[in-house]
Structures are given as structure tokens and as C-alpha cells.
Coordinates of C-alpha atoms and ligand atoms in Angstrom, one line a residue:
M19 CA 67.5 -27.7 -107.9
G20 CA 69.7 -25.9 -105.4
D21 CA 72.5 -27.1 -103.2
M22 CA 71.1 -30.0 -101.1
L23 CA 73.3 -29.1 -98.1
K24 CA 71.7 -25.7 -97.7
R25 CA 68.1 -24.9 -96.9
V26 CA 65.9 -22.9 -99.2
P27 CA 66.2 -19.4 -97.7
V28 CA 63.0 -17.8 -96.4
R29 CA 62.0 -14.3 -97.4
E30 CA 61.9 -11.7 -94.6
Q31 CA 60.8 -8.1 -94.3
D32 CA 63.8 -5.7 -94.6
A33 CA 65.3 -5.1 -91.1
K34 CA 65.3 -1.3 -91.4
E35 CA 61.8 -1.1 -92.6
R36 CA 60.3 -3.6 -90.1
A37 CA 61.9 -1.8 -87.2
T38 CA 59.2 0.9 -87.7
N39 CA 56.1 -1.3 -88.2
F40 CA 54.3 -4.3 -86.6
E41 CA 53.9 -6.3 -89.8
E42 CA 55.1 -9.9 -89.8
V43 CA 58.9 -10.3 -90.0
C44 CA 59.1 -13.6 -91.9
Y45 CA 57.1 -14.1 -95.1
G46 CA 57.3 -17.9 -95.1
Y47 CA 57.7 -20.2 -98.1
N48 CA 55.5 -20.2 -101.3
L49 CA 54.6 -23.5 -103.0
E50 CA 57.7 -23.6 -105.2
E51 CA 60.1 -22.9 -102.3
A52 CA 58.3 -25.4 -100.0
T53 CA 58.4 -28.1 -102.7
E54 CA 62.2 -27.5 -103.2
E55 CA 62.8 -27.6 -99.4
A56 CA 60.7 -30.7 -98.9
A57 CA 62.9 -32.5 -101.5
R58 CA 65.8 -32.2 -99.1
C59 CA 64.0 -34.5 -96.6
L60 CA 65.6 -38.0 -96.7
D61 CA 62.4 -39.7 -95.3
C62 CA 64.5 -41.6 -92.7
K63 CA 63.1 -45.0 -91.6
N64 CA 64.1 -44.2 -88.0
A65 CA 63.0 -40.6 -88.1
R66 CA 64.8 -38.9 -85.2
C67 CA 63.0 -35.6 -85.9
I68 CA 59.7 -37.2 -84.6
Q69 CA 61.4 -38.0 -81.3
G70 CA 62.4 -34.4 -81.0
C71 CA 58.7 -33.2 -81.3
P72 CA 56.8 -32.9 -78.0
V73 CA 53.6 -33.9 -79.8
S74 CA 55.2 -36.5 -82.2
I75 CA 54.1 -35.0 -85.5
N76 CA 54.8 -37.5 -88.3
I77 CA 57.3 -35.1 -89.9
P78 CA 58.6 -37.2 -92.8
G79 CA 55.0 -38.2 -93.4
F80 CA 53.8 -34.7 -94.0
I81 CA 56.9 -33.6 -95.8
T82 CA 56.5 -36.5 -98.3
K83 CA 53.0 -35.2 -99.0
V84 CA 54.4 -31.7 -99.7
K85 CA 56.9 -33.3 -102.1
E86 CA 54.0 -35.0 -103.9
G87 CA 52.2 -31.6 -104.1
D88 CA 49.4 -33.0 -101.8
I89 CA 49.2 -30.1 -99.3
E90 CA 45.8 -31.0 -98.0
G91 CA 47.1 -34.5 -97.3
A92 CA 50.1 -32.9 -95.5
Y93 CA 47.7 -30.9 -93.3
E94 CA 45.8 -34.1 -92.5
V95 CA 49.0 -35.8 -91.3
I96 CA 49.9 -32.8 -89.1
G97 CA 46.3 -32.5 -87.8
Q98 CA 46.6 -36.0 -86.3
S99 CA 49.0 -34.6 -83.8
S100 CA 48.6 -30.8 -83.6
A101 CA 45.6 -28.5 -83.6
L102 CA 47.7 -25.3 -84.0
P103 CA 50.3 -25.8 -86.7
A104 CA 50.3 -22.3 -88.1
I105 CA 51.2 -21.1 -84.6
C106 CA 53.9 -23.8 -83.9
G107 CA 55.4 -23.3 -87.4
R108 CA 56.1 -19.7 -86.3
V109 CA 57.1 -19.9 -82.6
C110 CA 58.4 -23.4 -81.8
P111 CA 62.1 -23.6 -80.9
Q112 CA 62.6 -26.1 -83.8
E113 CA 66.4 -25.6 -83.6
S114 CA 66.5 -27.4 -80.3
Q115 CA 63.7 -30.0 -81.0
C116 CA 62.9 -31.6 -84.4
E117 CA 65.5 -29.8 -86.6
C118 CA 68.5 -30.4 -84.3
R119 CA 68.0 -34.2 -84.8
C120 CA 67.7 -34.0 -88.6
I121 CA 70.3 -36.2 -90.4
R122 CA 70.7 -33.4 -93.0
G123 CA 72.2 -31.3 -90.2
I124 CA 75.3 -33.5 -89.8
K125 CA 76.9 -32.4 -93.0
G126 CA 74.8 -29.3 -93.9
E127 CA 71.8 -27.5 -92.7
P128 CA 68.8 -29.4 -91.3
V129 CA 65.5 -29.5 -93.2
S130 CA 63.5 -26.3 -92.5
I131 CA 60.8 -28.3 -90.7
G132 CA 59.2 -25.3 -89.0
K133 CA 58.9 -23.3 -92.1
L134 CA 57.4 -26.3 -94.0
E135 CA 54.9 -26.8 -91.2
R136 CA 54.0 -23.1 -91.4
F137 CA 53.5 -23.3 -95.2
V138 CA 51.1 -26.3 -94.9
A139 CA 49.1 -24.7 -92.1
D140 CA 48.9 -21.4 -93.8
Y141 CA 47.7 -23.1 -97.0
A142 CA 45.0 -24.9 -94.9
L143 CA 43.9 -21.5 -93.4
E144 CA 43.8 -19.8 -96.8
H145 CA 41.9 -22.7 -98.4
D146 CA 39.6 -23.1 -95.4
I147 CA 40.4 -26.9 -95.1
K148 CA 38.3 -28.1 -92.2
P149 CA 39.6 -30.4 -89.4
K150 CA 37.9 -33.8 -88.9
K151 CA 34.9 -33.6 -86.4
A152 CA 33.5 -36.3 -84.1
E153 CA 30.5 -38.2 -85.5
A154 CA 28.3 -37.7 -82.4
S155 CA 28.5 -36.5 -78.8
N156 CA 29.2 -39.1 -76.2
G157 CA 27.2 -37.1 -73.6
H158 CA 30.1 -36.3 -71.2
K159 CA 30.7 -32.7 -70.2
V160 CA 34.3 -31.4 -69.6
A161 CA 35.4 -28.0 -68.5
V162 CA 38.7 -26.5 -69.7
I163 CA 40.2 -23.5 -67.9
G164 CA 42.2 -21.2 -70.0
S165 CA 42.3 -20.8 -73.8
G166 CA 46.1 -20.8 -74.3
P167 CA 47.8 -23.6 -76.3
A168 CA 47.3 -26.2 -73.4
G169 CA 43.6 -25.5 -73.1
L170 CA 42.9 -25.3 -76.8
T171 CA 44.7 -28.5 -77.5
C172 CA 43.0 -30.4 -74.7
A173 CA 39.6 -29.0 -75.8
G174 CA 40.2 -29.9 -79.4
D175 CA 41.3 -33.5 -78.7
L176 CA 38.4 -34.1 -76.4
A177 CA 35.9 -32.7 -78.9
K178 CA 37.3 -35.0 -81.6
L179 CA 36.4 -37.9 -79.3
G180 CA 32.9 -36.6 -78.9
Y181 CA 33.0 -34.8 -75.5
E182 CA 31.0 -31.7 -74.9
V183 CA 33.7 -29.2 -74.0
T184 CA 33.4 -25.7 -72.6
V185 CA 36.5 -23.5 -72.3
F186 CA 36.4 -20.8 -69.6
E187 CA 38.7 -17.8 -70.3
A188 CA 39.4 -14.9 -67.9
L189 CA 40.1 -12.4 -70.6
H190 CA 37.9 -11.0 -73.3
E191 CA 40.0 -12.5 -76.1
L192 CA 40.9 -16.2 -76.7
G193 CA 44.4 -17.5 -77.1
G194 CA 46.3 -16.8 -73.9
V195 CA 49.9 -15.8 -74.4
L196 CA 49.4 -16.3 -78.2
V197 CA 47.3 -13.1 -78.2
Y198 CA 48.4 -11.0 -75.2
G199 CA 52.1 -11.9 -75.1
I200 CA 53.7 -12.8 -78.5
P201 CA 53.6 -9.7 -80.7
E202 CA 51.9 -9.3 -84.0
F203 CA 55.2 -9.1 -86.0
R204 CA 56.0 -12.7 -84.9
L205 CA 52.5 -14.1 -84.8
P206 CA 49.7 -12.3 -86.6
K207 CA 46.5 -12.4 -84.6
E208 CA 43.7 -12.0 -87.3
K209 CA 45.5 -14.0 -90.0
V210 CA 46.8 -16.9 -87.9
V211 CA 45.8 -17.1 -84.2
K212 CA 42.1 -16.3 -84.6
K213 CA 41.7 -18.5 -87.6
E214 CA 43.4 -21.4 -85.9
I215 CA 41.1 -21.0 -82.9
E216 CA 38.1 -21.0 -85.3
K217 CA 39.1 -24.5 -86.3
V218 CA 38.9 -25.6 -82.7
K219 CA 35.4 -24.0 -82.6
E220 CA 34.5 -25.9 -85.7
L221 CA 35.2 -29.1 -83.8
G222 CA 32.2 -28.2 -81.5
V223 CA 34.1 -26.6 -78.6
K224 CA 32.2 -23.9 -76.7
F225 CA 34.0 -20.8 -75.3
E226 CA 33.0 -18.5 -72.5
T227 CA 35.1 -15.4 -72.1
N228 CA 35.4 -13.0 -69.2
V229 CA 35.0 -15.9 -66.7
V230 CA 37.7 -15.9 -64.0
I231 CA 37.7 -19.3 -62.3
G232 CA 38.3 -18.7 -58.6
K233 CA 36.2 -15.5 -58.8
S234 CA 33.2 -15.8 -61.1
T235 CA 32.8 -19.4 -60.2
T236 CA 35.1 -22.2 -58.8
I237 CA 36.1 -25.6 -60.0
D238 CA 34.2 -27.2 -57.2
Q239 CA 31.0 -25.4 -58.3
L240 CA 31.6 -26.4 -62.0
M241 CA 31.7 -30.0 -60.9
E242 CA 29.0 -30.0 -58.2
E243 CA 26.5 -27.5 -59.6
E244 CA 27.0 -27.5 -63.4
D245 CA 27.6 -31.3 -64.0
F246 CA 31.1 -31.1 -65.5
E247 CA 32.5 -34.6 -65.0
A248 CA 36.1 -33.6 -65.4
V249 CA 38.1 -30.4 -65.5
F250 CA 41.4 -29.5 -67.3
I251 CA 43.4 -26.6 -65.9
G252 CA 45.5 -24.8 -68.5
S253 CA 45.7 -21.4 -66.7
G254 CA 49.3 -20.6 -67.6
A255 CA 51.9 -18.7 -65.6
G256 CA 51.0 -15.0 -65.9
L257 CA 52.3 -13.7 -62.6
P258 CA 55.4 -11.6 -63.2
V259 CA 58.6 -11.9 -61.1
F260 CA 60.4 -8.7 -60.0
M261 CA 64.0 -8.1 -58.8
G262 CA 63.2 -6.5 -55.5
I263 CA 65.7 -3.6 -56.1
P264 CA 65.1 0.0 -55.0
G265 CA 63.0 2.1 -57.3
E266 CA 61.1 -0.8 -58.9
T267 CA 57.6 0.7 -58.0
A268 CA 58.4 3.9 -59.9
N269 CA 56.2 5.1 -62.8
G270 CA 57.8 3.9 -66.0
V271 CA 58.6 0.4 -64.7
F272 CA 56.6 -2.4 -66.3
S273 CA 56.6 -6.1 -66.2
A274 CA 57.1 -7.4 -69.7
N275 CA 53.7 -9.1 -69.6
E276 CA 51.9 -5.8 -68.8
Y277 CA 53.9 -3.9 -71.4
L278 CA 53.1 -6.5 -74.1
T279 CA 49.5 -6.8 -73.0
R280 CA 49.1 -3.1 -73.4
S281 CA 50.5 -3.2 -76.8
N282 CA 49.1 -6.5 -78.2
L283 CA 45.7 -6.8 -76.6
M284 CA 44.9 -3.2 -75.8
K285 CA 46.5 -1.8 -79.0
A286 CA 48.6 0.9 -77.3
F287 CA 50.7 1.2 -80.5
D288 CA 47.6 2.3 -82.5
P289 CA 46.8 6.0 -82.2
E290 CA 43.1 5.2 -82.5
Y291 CA 43.2 3.6 -79.0
D292 CA 43.9 5.6 -75.8
T293 CA 45.8 2.8 -73.9
P294 CA 48.8 4.5 -72.4
I295 CA 52.2 3.0 -72.7
A296 CA 55.6 4.4 -71.6
A297 CA 56.9 7.6 -73.1
G298 CA 59.8 5.3 -74.0
K299 CA 62.6 7.4 -75.6
K300 CA 65.2 5.3 -73.9
V301 CA 64.2 1.8 -72.7
A302 CA 66.0 -0.9 -70.9
V303 CA 64.6 -4.5 -70.9
I304 CA 66.0 -6.6 -68.1
G305 CA 66.4 -10.3 -69.0
G306 CA 67.4 -12.4 -72.0
G307 CA 64.6 -14.7 -72.9
N308 CA 62.0 -14.7 -75.7
V309 CA 59.8 -12.5 -73.7
A310 CA 62.6 -9.9 -73.2
M311 CA 63.2 -10.0 -77.0
D312 CA 59.5 -9.4 -77.7
A313 CA 59.3 -6.5 -75.3
A314 CA 62.5 -4.9 -76.7
R315 CA 61.4 -5.3 -80.3
T316 CA 58.0 -3.8 -79.4
A317 CA 59.6 -0.8 -77.7
L318 CA 61.8 -0.3 -80.7
R319 CA 58.8 -0.3 -83.0
L320 CA 57.3 2.3 -80.8
G321 CA 60.2 4.6 -81.5
A322 CA 62.6 4.0 -78.6
E323 CA 66.3 3.4 -78.3
V324 CA 66.3 0.0 -76.6
H325 CA 68.9 -1.8 -74.5
I326 CA 68.7 -5.5 -73.4
V327 CA 70.4 -5.7 -70.0
Y328 CA 71.4 -9.3 -69.2
R329 CA 73.7 -10.5 -66.5
R330 CA 75.4 -13.4 -68.4
S331 CA 77.0 -13.5 -71.8
E332 CA 75.6 -14.1 -75.3
A333 CA 76.2 -17.8 -75.1
E334 CA 73.7 -18.1 -72.2
L335 CA 70.9 -16.0 -73.6
P336 CA 67.8 -18.2 -73.2
A337 CA 66.0 -16.7 -76.2
R338 CA 65.7 -18.5 -79.5
V339 CA 68.7 -17.8 -81.8
E340 CA 66.4 -16.5 -84.5
E341 CA 64.9 -13.9 -82.1
V342 CA 68.3 -12.6 -80.9
H343 CA 69.4 -12.5 -84.6
H344 CA 66.3 -10.5 -85.6
A345 CA 66.6 -8.2 -82.5
K346 CA 70.3 -7.4 -83.4
E347 CA 69.4 -6.8 -87.1
E348 CA 66.8 -4.3 -86.0
G349 CA 69.2 -2.3 -83.9
I350 CA 68.6 -3.5 -80.3
I351 CA 71.7 -2.8 -78.1
F352 CA 72.8 -5.7 -76.0
D353 CA 74.4 -4.7 -72.7
L354 CA 75.6 -8.2 -71.7
L355 CA 77.3 -9.1 -68.4
T356 CA 75.5 -6.2 -66.8
N357 CA 73.1 -6.3 -63.9
P358 CA 70.7 -3.7 -62.4
K359 CA 71.4 -2.5 -58.8
E360 CA 68.8 0.3 -58.5
I361 CA 66.3 2.2 -60.6
L362 CA 66.9 5.9 -60.3
V363 CA 63.7 7.9 -59.8
D364 CA 63.1 11.7 -60.3
D365 CA 61.2 14.0 -57.9
N366 CA 57.9 13.2 -59.5
G367 CA 58.2 9.5 -59.1
W368 CA 59.2 8.7 -62.7
V369 CA 62.1 6.6 -63.9
K370 CA 65.2 8.7 -64.8
G371 CA 67.8 6.0 -65.1
M372 CA 69.3 2.8 -63.7
R373 CA 72.4 2.0 -61.8
V374 CA 74.0 -1.2 -63.1
I375 CA 77.1 -3.2 -62.4
R376 CA 79.4 -5.1 -64.7
M377 CA 79.6 -8.9 -64.2
E378 CA 82.0 -11.7 -65.1
L379 CA 81.3 -15.5 -65.3
G380 CA 82.5 -17.7 -62.5
E381 CA 82.1 -21.4 -61.7
P382 CA 79.1 -23.3 -63.1
D383 CA 76.0 -23.2 -60.8
A384 CA 73.3 -25.9 -60.2
S385 CA 71.8 -25.2 -63.7
G386 CA 75.2 -26.0 -65.3
R387 CA 75.6 -22.4 -66.5
R388 CA 78.5 -20.3 -65.3
R389 CA 77.4 -18.1 -62.4
P390 CA 77.6 -14.4 -63.0
V391 CA 79.7 -12.5 -60.4
E392 CA 79.8 -8.8 -59.8
I393 CA 83.0 -6.9 -60.7
E394 CA 83.6 -4.7 -57.6
G395 CA 83.6 -1.0 -58.3
S396 CA 82.3 -1.3 -61.9
E397 CA 78.9 0.4 -61.3
F398 CA 77.7 3.0 -63.7
D399 CA 74.4 4.8 -64.4
M400 CA 72.3 4.5 -67.6
E401 CA 69.9 7.3 -68.5
L402 CA 66.5 5.9 -69.2
D403 CA 62.8 6.7 -69.0
T404 CA 61.3 3.2 -69.1
V405 CA 62.4 -0.1 -67.5
I406 CA 60.7 -3.4 -68.5
M407 CA 61.3 -6.3 -66.2
S408 CA 61.4 -9.7 -68.0
L409 CA 62.7 -12.1 -65.4
G410 CA 60.1 -14.8 -65.7
T411 CA 56.6 -15.5 -64.4
S412 CA 54.9 -18.0 -62.1
P413 CA 51.4 -19.4 -62.0
N414 CA 48.7 -17.2 -60.4
P415 CA 47.7 -18.9 -57.1
L416 CA 44.0 -18.0 -57.4
I417 CA 42.8 -21.4 -58.8
A418 CA 44.8 -23.5 -56.2
A419 CA 43.6 -21.3 -53.4
T420 CA 39.9 -21.8 -54.4
T421 CA 39.9 -25.5 -55.2
K422 CA 39.7 -28.0 -52.4
G423 CA 42.4 -30.7 -52.4
L424 CA 44.5 -29.3 -55.3
E425 CA 48.2 -29.7 -54.5
T426 CA 50.8 -27.2 -55.6
N427 CA 54.6 -27.2 -55.2
R428 CA 56.8 -24.5 -53.7
R429 CA 57.0 -22.7 -57.0
K430 CA 53.2 -22.3 -56.9
C431 CA 52.9 -24.8 -59.8
I432 CA 50.0 -27.3 -59.8
V433 CA 51.3 -30.8 -59.2
A434 CA 50.2 -33.0 -62.1
D435 CA 51.3 -36.3 -63.7
E436 CA 53.3 -35.7 -66.9
E437 CA 51.7 -38.7 -68.8
T438 CA 48.1 -38.1 -67.9
G439 CA 47.8 -34.6 -66.4
E440 CA 46.2 -36.2 -63.2
T441 CA 46.3 -33.9 -60.2
S442 CA 45.8 -34.6 -56.5
K443 CA 42.1 -34.0 -56.9
A444 CA 39.9 -36.7 -58.6
A445 CA 38.6 -35.8 -62.1
V446 CA 40.8 -32.6 -62.2
Y447 CA 43.7 -32.6 -64.7
A448 CA 46.2 -29.9 -65.5
G449 CA 49.0 -29.0 -67.9
G450 CA 51.1 -26.3 -69.6
D451 CA 52.7 -23.4 -67.8
A452 CA 50.4 -23.8 -64.8
V453 CA 52.2 -27.1 -64.1
T454 CA 55.7 -26.5 -65.5
G455 CA 56.1 -22.8 -64.9
A456 CA 56.9 -20.6 -68.0
A457 CA 57.9 -23.0 -70.9
T458 CA 56.9 -23.2 -74.5
V459 CA 53.8 -23.4 -76.8
I460 CA 54.6 -26.9 -78.0
L461 CA 55.2 -28.3 -74.4
A462 CA 51.9 -26.7 -73.4
M463 CA 50.2 -28.4 -76.3
G464 CA 51.9 -31.7 -75.4
A465 CA 50.5 -31.3 -71.9
G466 CA 47.0 -30.5 -73.3
K467 CA 47.1 -33.7 -75.3
A468 CA 48.2 -35.8 -72.3
G469 CA 45.4 -34.2 -70.3
A470 CA 42.8 -35.1 -72.9
K471 CA 44.1 -38.7 -73.0
G472 CA 44.0 -38.8 -69.2
I473 CA 40.4 -37.4 -69.1
H474 CA 39.3 -39.8 -71.8
E475 CA 40.7 -42.8 -70.0
Y476 CA 39.1 -41.7 -66.8
L477 CA 35.7 -41.0 -68.2
S478 CA 35.5 -43.9 -70.6
G479 CA 36.7 -46.2 -67.7
E480 CA 33.8 -44.8 -65.6
R481 CA 31.4 -45.7 -68.5
E482 CA 32.6 -49.3 -68.4
E483 CA 31.9 -49.6 -64.7
A484 CA 28.4 -48.0 -65.0
Ligands
FAD7 C1 56.0 -12.6 -74.6 C2 56.1 -14.1 -74.7 C3 56.8 -14.7 -75.8 C4 56.9 -16.1 -75.9 N1 57.5 -16.6 -77.0 C5 57.5 -17.9 -77.2 C6 58.0 -18.5 -78.4 O1 58.5 -17.8 -79.3 N2 57.9 -19.9 -78.5 C7 57.4 -20.7 -77.6 O2 57.3 -21.9 -77.8 N3 56.9 -20.1 -76.4 C8 56.9 -18.8 -76.2 N4 56.4 -18.3 -75.1 C9 55.9 -19.2 -74.0 C10 54.5 -19.7 -74.4 O3 53.7 -18.7 -75.0 C11 53.8 -20.3 -73.2 O4 54.7 -21.4 -72.7 C12 52.5 -21.0 -73.5 O5 51.6 -20.0 -74.1 C13 51.8 -21.6 -72.3 O6 50.6 -22.1 -72.7 P1 49.4 -22.3 -71.6 O7 48.2 -22.8 -72.4 O8 49.9 -23.2 -70.5 O9 49.2 -20.9 -70.9 P2 48.8 -19.4 -71.5 O10 49.1 -19.3 -72.9 O11 49.4 -18.5 -70.5 O12 47.2 -19.4 -71.4 C14 46.6 -19.5 -70.1 C15 45.2 -18.9 -70.3 O13 44.5 -19.1 -69.1 C16 43.8 -17.9 -68.7 N5 43.5 -18.0 -67.3 C17 44.4 -17.8 -66.3 N6 43.8 -17.9 -65.1 C18 42.5 -18.1 -65.3 C19 41.4 -18.3 -64.5 N7 41.5 -18.2 -63.1 N8 40.2 -18.5 -65.0 C20 40.0 -18.5 -66.4 N9 41.1 -18.4 -67.3 C21 42.3 -18.2 -66.7 C22 44.7 -16.8 -69.1 O14 44.0 -15.6 -69.3 C23 45.2 -17.4 -70.5 O15 44.4 -17.0 -71.5 C24 56.3 -16.9 -74.9 C25 55.7 -16.3 -73.8 C26 55.6 -14.9 -73.7 C27 54.9 -14.3 -72.5

């Protein structure tokens, strides 16, 4: 038995090697390592870790099962709260949720909850352990828009309660950002995402791809002409934000979403596909969030020298600590306290560089973070051939514009109740990035759960009145 103050280290692919391939970076625990790490859990009576989890997984409950060697039992405990544990175990910001509340963290390192969740979920995928299905249909039809974590969770929860659920997805692949945004080296698609979606299918959920709600059909039509009694909108926030600086429409400027979609979904990295992606010998990614790290690490694997250009300092980087650490290890260059002023364009309309200015941190702004201020006269030019903008996204206004009586706020987000997902329109519920703006997988899942609960209360209440 190792030092109880320290976590069992997790095996990872060597940094130099992985900078040239798209294989998964982290290998996860094996049974022996997971059992050793699980033994560090103190099984607290008042488990603060559960309070830190947006879907309230019974964390000490599943870890106790791991300690006992009952991995199937551990999966059952997690399955009561989460339909996508192999995904969450890989991409949740555990360090600011469950793990930062772990008592073990006071004197030593917190229990590696995320890696244990991943171990249990991967075991269930490998051993094809089935989720529990509803005994019979209750005859109610519900439509879910979008197959990201919010839509998948809402659909799965409703199916378990016996609803007939159809998910409508605009793209040809299911999974939302899990497939088109987060890269393969962090979240394997065939091995993890597709298999976890299969489990939602096994609950009886139907999926229709290539259906853009607002174009192919509308929410009003689904309810009036196709007898859907309730709708959950989980359409995400896929519309990129740009800076509005000169040169931004040049060839060689991408939004991070487009760049990642070309690579992840349209396999631009694979010579067998003819999807074009930037020439990318010298790439700058503007922004400091998870999306920026993913775009930068993708460009690196495509053979480029990559700079992250971020206007604040390292302490304010919004990306997960683990992502920044991995990006640095792989050789990404961080140009911090630096902000773009103009993209420099050659005579043929292609990016040739970027004028930037140095920044310093001033007084705290409304967000509580110190405001970056330009240092006069500190401009300089970077030589580049690709610029990737990763400044955030907002919800696409299509659904709101085509649905009568659906209220949105000034950020174009759908207005919905946090507890129930209820919107301004009767029988229409919403959650995830479409409501909050770009957030996290687990928050979207929490919102999907809340929406399922809200719809169930609404439809079962209706049944009582009938
Ligand atoms: C590159 C990247 C990296 C990220 N990394 C992390 C991370 O490490 N950890 C983390 O927790 N979060 C991360 N996030 C954020 C996280 O992925 C999102 O918060 C989460 O996916 C939101 O889930 P959602 O279900 O609300 O929306 P989405 O995942 O965006 O899914 C919405 C789905 O709705 C579909 N849709 C949209 N409009 C329509 C329509 N009109 N009709 C039919 N279908 C429609 C879309 O095609 C999409 O499939 C990352 C995001 C990105 C972009």
C-alpha cells in the first residue's frame, strides 16, 4: 500500500510521442491501481464530494463498491445519476467540483474521483454491462432537440421512466460537442462516445440525424402535427464569437469550432479524407479556455508551431489545469498578456501574420478578475499562416426565431427555469449551453436531468387531471 496522502499516479502517453499522434493522452487506471486509489476514500458520512457534483453521483457509494471489487455494482451506483460516466470521467473539471471538496485534499491529494469514475465506466463498456430499462412504455411522446450531453441525458432519463423519446439532431453524427469539438486524444469517439450513446439507444431512445429544427421542421409542427406532448431543447451554443479586428475575414482565419469540426468530424487529419484544413506551419490560437487548448493541441499534432495568445496572465487562464499542463508538456508556446490588434493579410488574401500588443493587469473588473490594459507602444508583429479564434460561442438563434412564444435573453440564450427546465412556452423545456451559454458537459447533463424531471412532472400531472 502506497503513501495515503498521495494519489495513485495515472499512466499517460509520453509527451514527445503524443505530440505527433491523435491517440488518447491518458491511459486511465487498471483494476489494481483503481482498487489502491479507492482505498484512500474515507467514505465520509457527510460526503462533501457529492455536493460538488452537479448530478449528485453517490461518490463514496461507488468507490466503496470499487474497494470491494464489485465494479458492476459501482457502475449501477453511478448509473442512478449519470448516463455518460466514461465521458465525464475524462472531461469533467473535477478539480473544481467533487475533488476540491474531498477531505483527503486538506492534508494531501484528494481522491482521484474522476479517474475512478472513468475506470468503472470503461469496465462497463468493455464488459457490455447494460443499463436498466423501463418495464413498459407509458404512451407519452417527447421530442428532444440536440444529441449533446444535455439532450442525451434528458432522453435517457425519460426513457427509463417509460416515455417514447425521439432525439432530433442537425448533424449526421450523434454527440454534439463530444464528437465535433473535443478531440480524439482527450475523448476517443469509437471506444467511448459512440459506445456510451449506444447505451442510451438500448434504453429505447430513437434518434433522427440530419434534422435541423427550425428548417426541416419546427417545434410548433412537432407538437401540433406529430403529437409530441413535450419538447426538450438541448441545442447547445455553437455560434462562434469573433473579435471584430481588421483582417479577420482573411483565408487562414478559423473559428475554433470550425477548425475542430474539420479535424474531428470531417477527419482532416487523415490523409484518406480530402477535408482541407489550414497549411498551418505557424499557428496562433486566440483565447485561453478548454476550446483554445484543444485547437492548439490539434494544430500541434498536425505539425505546426503553435502559440496561445491570451490577454491575461497564467493565473486567469480559464482552461482546466490538466489541459494547460498537457499543452505545455507537448510544446505549445504561451504568449500571455498579449492581445491581437490586427491580422496581417498578403496580396492573395491569406494570413501572413498578426499585430499584437503587450498587456498588463489593472484593477479587478465586474468578473472579479484583474482587467487587462494595453501597454502603450508595445505592439509587435508575429509571423503566422493560420489564426484560430477561440473567444467563446453563443446559441444559434434559429430555434428561438422559429418557435412562437419562446423567450430568449440579450445573450440569445433561451430563458429556462434552473430546477425544471421550463421555458416561457407551455410544454417546452430547455437546458445546457442553449440556456447558460458555453459551459461544461456535467452542467449540461444536470440541466438534461432537470428537464426530464420537469417534463415528467408536467406530463404525469396531466395524466392525473385526465
Ligand atoms: C472544443 C471544446 C472542448 C470542450 N472541453 C470541455 C471539457 O473538457 N470539459 C467540459 O466539461 N466541457 C467542455 N466543453 C464544453 C461542453 O462540451 C459543452 O458545455 C457541452 O457539450 C454542452 O452540451 P449541450 O448538450 O448543451 O450542447 P452541445 O454539446 O453543443 O450539443 C448540442 C447539439 O444540438 C444540435 N443542434 C443545434 N441546433 C440544432 C437544431 N436547430 N436542430 C437539431 N439539432 C440541433 C447540435 O448539432 C449538437 O449536436 C468543451 C467545448 C468545446 C467546444
